Coordinates of N, CA, C and O in Angstrom, one line a residue:
M49 N 27.7 24.7 -14.7 CA 26.3 24.7 -14.0 C 25.5 23.8 -14.3 O 24.9 23.6 -15.6
A50 N 24.8 23.1 -13.3 CA 24.0 22.2 -13.4 C 22.5 22.7 -13.7 O 22.1 24.0 -13.4
A51 N 21.7 22.2 -14.6 CA 20.4 22.8 -15.0 C 19.3 22.3 -14.0 O 19.4 21.3 -13.5
A52 N 18.3 23.2 -13.5 CA 17.3 22.9 -12.7 C 16.5 21.9 -13.4 O 16.2 21.7 -14.6
P53 N 15.8 20.8 -12.4 CA 14.9 19.8 -13.1 C 13.7 20.7 -13.5 O 13.4 21.4 -13.1
P54 N 13.1 19.9 -14.7 CA 11.8 20.7 -15.2 C 10.9 20.5 -14.1 O 11.0 19.9 -13.1
P55 N 10.0 21.7 -14.2 CA 9.0 21.8 -13.0 C 8.0 20.5 -12.7 O 7.5 20.4 -11.7
E56 N 7.7 19.8 -13.9 CA 7.0 18.5 -13.8 C 7.5 17.6 -12.9 O 6.9 17.2 -11.9
K57 N 8.9 17.4 -13.0 CA 9.6 16.4 -12.1 C 9.5 17.1 -10.5 O 9.2 16.3 -9.7
R58 N 9.9 18.1 -10.3 CA 9.9 18.7 -9.1 C 8.5 18.6 -8.4 O 8.5 18.5 -7.2
R59 N 7.4 19.0 -9.2 CA 6.2 18.8 -8.6 C 5.7 17.6 -8.2 O 5.2 17.3 -7.1
K60 N 6.2 16.5 -8.9 CA 5.7 15.0 -8.6 C 6.5 14.6 -7.3 O 5.8 14.2 -6.3
E61 N 7.8 15.0 -7.1 CA 8.3 14.8 -5.8 C 7.7 15.4 -4.6 O 7.8 14.9 -3.6
T62 N 7.5 16.8 -4.7 CA 6.6 17.6 -3.7 C 5.5 16.8 -3.2 O 5.1 16.7 -2.4
L63 N 4.6 16.6 -4.5 CA 3.3 15.7 -4.1 C 3.6 14.5 -3.2 O 2.9 14.4 -2.4
L64 N 4.5 13.7 -3.8 CA 4.7 12.4 -3.0 C 5.1 12.5 -1.4 O 4.6 12.0 -0.6
S65 N 6.0 13.8 -1.3 CA 6.7 13.8 -0.1 C 5.6 14.5 0.9 O 5.4 14.1 2.1
S66 N 4.7 15.4 0.3 CA 3.8 16.0 1.1 C 2.6 14.8 1.5 O 2.1 15.0 2.5
E67 N 2.2 14.0 0.5 CA 1.2 13.0 0.8 C 1.7 12.0 1.6 O 1.1 11.6 2.6
L68 N 2.7 11.6 1.7 CA 3.1 10.4 2.4 C 3.8 10.9 3.6 O 3.5 10.1 4.6
G69 N 4.1 11.9 3.6 CA 4.7 12.6 4.8 C 3.5 12.7 6.0 O 3.8 12.8 7.4
K70 N 2.5 12.8 5.4 CA 1.3 12.9 6.7 C 0.9 11.6 7.2 O 0.3 11.6 8.2
Y71 N 1.5 10.6 6.7 CA 1.2 9.2 7.3 C 2.5 8.5 7.9 O 2.4 7.6 8.7
L72 N 3.5 9.4 8.3 CA 4.7 9.1 9.0 C 4.2 8.8 10.5 O 3.4 9.6 11.0
E73 N 4.8 7.8 11.0 CA 4.4 7.4 12.3 C 3.0 7.0 12.5 O 2.4 7.0 13.7
K74 N 2.2 6.6 11.4 CA 0.8 6.1 11.5 C 0.7 4.9 10.7 O 1.6 4.5 10.0
K75 N -0.2 4.1 11.2 CA -0.6 2.8 10.7 C -1.2 3.0 9.1 O -2.2 3.7 9.1
V76 N -0.5 2.3 8.2 CA -0.9 2.2 7.1 C -1.0 0.9 6.4 O -0.5 0.0 6.7
R77 N -2.0 0.8 5.4 CA -2.2 -0.7 4.5 C -1.4 -0.6 3.2 O -1.6 0.6 2.5
V78 N -0.6 -1.5 2.9 CA 0.2 -1.4 1.5 C -0.5 -2.5 0.8 O -0.3 -3.7 1.2
K79 N -0.9 -2.3 -0.6 CA -1.0 -3.4 -1.5 C 0.1 -3.5 -2.4 O 0.6 -2.5 -3.0
F80 N 0.4 -4.7 -2.8 CA 1.5 -4.9 -3.8 C 1.0 -5.7 -5.0 O 0.0 -6.2 -5.0
Q81 N 1.9 -5.6 -6.1 CA 1.6 -6.2 -7.2 C 1.7 -7.6 -7.0 O 2.5 -8.3 -6.0
G82 N 0.6 -8.6 -7.3 CA 0.8 -10.0 -7.1 C -0.4 -10.2 -6.2 O -0.8 -11.4 -5.6
G83 N -1.1 -9.2 -5.2 CA -2.3 -9.5 -4.4 C -1.9 -9.4 -2.8 O -2.5 -9.7 -2.2
R84 N -0.5 -9.2 -2.7 CA -0.2 -9.3 -1.3 C -0.6 -7.9 -0.5 O -0.3 -6.9 -1.4
E85 N -0.6 -8.0 0.6 CA -1.0 -7.0 1.6 C -0.5 -6.8 2.7 O -0.2 -8.0 3.4
A86 N 0.0 -5.8 3.3 CA 0.7 -5.7 4.7 C 0.2 -4.3 5.3 O -0.2 -3.2 4.7
T87 N 0.3 -4.5 6.6 CA -0.2 -3.3 7.5 C 0.9 -3.1 8.4 O 1.5 -4.0 9.1
G88 N 1.3 -1.9 8.5 CA 2.3 -1.5 9.5 C 2.5 -0.1 9.8 O 1.8 0.8 9.0
I89 N 3.4 0.5 10.6 CA 3.5 1.8 11.1 C 4.7 2.4 10.0 O 5.8 1.8 9.8
L90 N 4.3 3.3 9.3 CA 5.1 4.1 8.1 C 6.3 4.8 9.1 O 5.9 5.7 9.6
K91 N 7.5 4.1 8.8 CA 8.6 4.9 9.4 C 9.5 5.7 8.5 O 10.2 6.6 8.9
G92 N 9.4 5.4 7.2 CA 10.0 6.3 6.4 C 9.9 5.9 4.9 O 9.3 4.9 4.6
Y93 N 10.4 6.6 3.8 CA 10.1 6.6 2.5 C 11.2 7.1 1.7 O 11.8 8.0 2.3
D94 N 11.2 6.8 0.3 CA 12.1 7.7 -0.3 C 11.4 7.9 -1.8 O 10.2 7.6 -2.0
Q95 N 12.2 8.7 -2.8 CA 11.4 9.1 -3.9 C 11.0 8.1 -4.8 O 10.3 8.0 -5.6
L96 N 11.6 6.7 -4.7 CA 11.3 5.6 -5.4 C 10.2 4.9 -4.8 O 9.8 3.8 -5.2
L97 N 9.6 5.4 -4.0 CA 8.4 4.8 -3.1 C 8.9 3.5 -2.3 O 8.1 2.7 -2.0
N98 N 10.2 3.5 -1.9 CA 10.5 2.3 -1.2 C 10.1 2.8 0.2 O 10.0 4.1 0.6
L99 N 9.2 1.9 0.6 CA 8.7 2.2 2.3 C 9.5 1.4 3.3 O 9.8 0.1 3.0
V100 N 9.6 2.1 4.7 CA 9.9 1.3 5.8 C 8.8 1.2 6.7 O 8.1 2.0 6.9
L101 N 8.4 -0.1 7.1 CA 7.1 -0.3 7.9 C 7.8 -0.9 9.1 O 8.5 -2.0 9.2
D102 N 7.1 -0.7 10.2 CA 7.6 -1.3 11.5 C 6.3 -2.0 12.1 O 5.3 -1.5 11.9
G103 N 6.3 -2.9 12.9 CA 5.4 -3.9 13.4 C 4.3 -4.3 12.4 O 3.2 -4.1 12.4
T104 N 5.0 -4.7 11.1 CA 4.2 -5.1 9.8 C 3.7 -6.5 10.2 O 4.3 -7.6 10.6
A105 N 2.3 -6.4 9.6 CA 1.6 -7.9 9.6 C 1.1 -8.0 8.2 O 0.5 -7.1 7.6
E106 N 1.6 -9.2 7.5 CA 1.2 -9.6 6.3 C 0.0 -10.1 6.4 O -0.3 -11.2 7.3
H107 N -1.0 -9.8 5.5 CA -2.2 -10.5 5.3 C -2.3 -11.5 4.5 O -2.0 -11.7 3.1
V108 N -2.6 -12.7 4.8 CA -2.4 -14.2 4.1 C -3.4 -14.4 3.1 O -4.5 -14.1 3.3
Q109 N -2.9 -14.8 1.9 CA -3.8 -15.0 0.9 C -4.2 -16.3 0.8 O -3.7 -17.3 1.4
D110 N -5.5 -16.5 0.3 CA -6.3 -17.7 0.2 C -5.4 -18.6 -0.6 O -5.2 -18.1 -2.0
P111 N -5.3 -19.8 -0.2 CA -4.5 -20.8 -1.2 C -5.2 -21.0 -2.6 O -4.6 -21.3 -3.6
D112 N -6.5 -20.9 -2.5 CA -7.1 -21.3 -3.7 C -7.4 -20.2 -4.8 O -7.5 -20.2 -5.9
D113 N -7.5 -19.0 -4.1 CA -7.5 -17.7 -4.8 C -6.5 -16.8 -4.4 O -6.7 -16.1 -3.4
P114 N -5.4 -16.6 -5.2 CA -4.4 -15.7 -4.6 C -4.8 -14.3 -4.5 O -4.0 -13.6 -3.9
F115 N -5.8 -13.8 -5.1 CA -6.3 -12.4 -5.0 C -7.4 -12.2 -4.1 O -7.6 -11.1 -3.8
K116 N -7.6 -13.3 -3.0 CA -8.6 -13.1 -2.0 C -7.5 -13.4 -0.7 O -6.8 -14.0 -0.4
L117 N -8.0 -12.5 0.4 CA -7.2 -12.6 1.5 C -8.1 -13.3 2.6 O -9.2 -13.2 2.6
T118 N -7.2 -14.2 3.6 CA -8.2 -14.5 4.6 C -7.8 -13.7 5.8 O -7.4 -12.6 6.0
D119 N -8.4 -13.8 6.9 CA -8.5 -13.2 8.0 C -7.2 -13.3 8.7 O -6.9 -12.8 9.7
E120 N -6.4 -14.4 8.5 CA -5.0 -14.8 8.9 C -4.0 -13.8 8.6 O -3.9 -13.2 7.4
T121 N -3.3 -13.5 9.7 CA -2.2 -12.4 9.4 C -0.9 -13.3 9.9 O -0.8 -14.2 10.7
R122 N 0.5 -12.7 9.5 CA 1.7 -13.2 9.9 C 2.5 -12.2 10.0 O 2.7 -11.0 9.3
S123 N 3.0 -12.0 11.3 CA 3.9 -11.0 11.7 C 5.3 -11.1 11.1 O 6.0 -12.1 11.1
L124 N 5.6 -9.7 10.6 CA 7.0 -9.6 9.8 C 7.9 -8.5 10.7 O 8.9 -8.6 10.4
G125 N 7.4 -7.9 11.8 CA 8.2 -6.9 12.3 C 8.7 -5.7 11.3 O 7.9 -5.2 10.8
L126 N 10.0 -5.4 11.2 CA 10.5 -4.2 10.6 C 10.9 -4.7 9.1 O 11.5 -5.7 9.0
V127 N 10.2 -4.3 8.2 CA 10.5 -4.5 6.7 C 10.8 -3.1 5.9 O 10.4 -2.2 6.2
V128 N 11.4 -3.6 4.7 CA 11.6 -2.5 3.7 C 10.8 -3.0 2.4 O 11.0 -4.2 2.0
C129 N 9.9 -2.4 2.0 CA 9.0 -2.6 1.0 C 9.6 -1.9 -0.3 O 9.7 -0.9 -0.3
R130 N 10.0 -2.8 -1.4 CA 10.4 -2.2 -2.7 C 9.4 -1.4 -3.3 O 8.3 -1.8 -3.7
G131 N 9.6 -0.2 -3.7 CA 8.6 0.7 -4.5 C 8.2 0.2 -5.7 O 7.1 0.5 -6.0
T132 N 9.0 -0.6 -6.5 CA 8.5 -1.1 -7.8 C 7.4 -2.0 -7.5 O 6.5 -2.1 -8.6
A133 N 7.1 -2.5 -6.5 CA 6.0 -3.7 -6.3 C 4.8 -2.8 -5.6 O 3.7 -3.5 -5.3
V134 N 5.0 -1.5 -4.9 CA 3.9 -1.1 -4.3 C 2.9 -0.6 -5.4 O 3.1 0.3 -6.3
V135 N 1.6 -0.8 -5.2 CA 0.6 -0.4 -5.9 C -0.2 0.7 -5.2 O -0.8 1.7 -5.8
L136 N -0.6 0.3 -3.8 CA -1.3 1.4 -3.1 C -1.0 1.5 -1.6 O -0.4 0.5 -1.2
V137 N -1.0 2.7 -1.1 CA -0.8 3.1 0.3 C -1.7 3.9 0.9 O -2.2 5.0 0.2
C138 N -2.5 3.5 2.0 CA -3.6 4.1 2.6 C -3.8 3.9 3.8 O -3.2 3.0 4.5
P139 N -4.3 5.0 4.8 CA -4.4 4.8 6.1 C -5.1 3.5 6.3 O -6.2 3.1 6.1
A140 N -4.6 2.8 7.5 CA -5.4 1.5 7.7 C -6.6 1.8 8.4 O -7.4 0.8 8.2
D141 N -6.8 2.8 9.0 CA -8.3 2.7 9.8 C -9.4 3.4 8.7 O -10.5 3.5 9.1
S142 N -8.9 3.6 7.6 CA -10.0 4.1 6.4 C -10.4 3.1 5.7 O -11.1 3.5 4.7
M143 N -10.0 1.9 5.8 CA -10.3 0.8 5.0 C -11.6 0.0 5.5 O -11.4 -0.5 6.6
E144 N -12.5 -0.5 4.5 CA -13.5 -1.3 5.1 C -13.9 -2.0 3.7 O -13.8 -1.4 2.7
P145 N -14.3 -3.3 4.0 CA -14.6 -4.1 2.9 C -16.0 -3.6 2.3 O -17.0 -3.5 3.2
I146 N -16.1 -3.9 1.1 CA -17.4 -3.7 0.7 C -18.0 -4.8 -0.3 O -17.0 -5.6 -1.0
A147 N -19.3 -4.7 -0.6 CA -19.7 -6.0 -1.6 C -19.3 -5.7 -3.2 O -19.2 -4.4 -3.3
N148 N -18.9 -6.6 -3.7 CA -18.4 -6.5 -5.3 C -19.7 -6.4 -6.0 O -20.6 -7.0 -6.0
P149 N -19.7 -5.0 -6.6 CA -20.8 -4.7 -7.5 C -21.1 -5.3 -8.8 O -22.1 -5.2 -9.2
F150 N -19.9 -5.9 -9.4 CA -19.8 -6.6 -10.5 C -20.3 -8.0 -10.3 O -20.5 -8.7 -11.5
I151 N -20.7 -8.6 -9.4 CA -21.0 -10.1 -9.2 C -22.3 -10.0 -9.1 O -23.2 -9.4 -8.5
Q152 N -23.1 -11.1 -10.0 CA -24.5 -11.2 -10.1 C -24.9 -11.7 -8.9 O -24.6 -12.9 -8.5
Q153 N -26.0 -11.2 -8.4 CA -26.7 -11.6 -7.3 C -27.7 -12.8 -7.6 O -28.2 -13.0 -8.7
E154 N -27.5 -13.8 -6.7 CA -28.3 -15.1 -7.2 C -29.8 -14.8 -6.9 O -30.1 -14.1 -5.8
A155 N -30.7 -15.2 -7.6 CA -32.1 -15.1 -7.7 C -32.6 -15.9 -6.5 O -32.2 -17.1 -6.4
I156 N -33.6 -15.4 -5.6 CA -34.1 -16.4 -4.4 C -35.2 -16.9 -4.9 O -36.2 -16.5 -5.8

């Protein structure tokens, strides 16, 4: 007879399912290790955080600064995003750029 998984493991899976499940069929923005970002409609996911996005657009990185994004996008269509590279998943309509509070403002 197989032993039941520890309560901690069960709780994590439930949390992931309930949180990501709210965004199925909605537009999300995904940030990856290395600075890449993409926006698309979340079609599915698994317990390893592999994501399926449809109508995906990658936000192109600045060639001079790989952690800065340009306004340019590249259409990718239907993609599978590997969960080990995913850093952040959030609703696309709730993101807005803010000024960096750690940059010293130049004196006028």
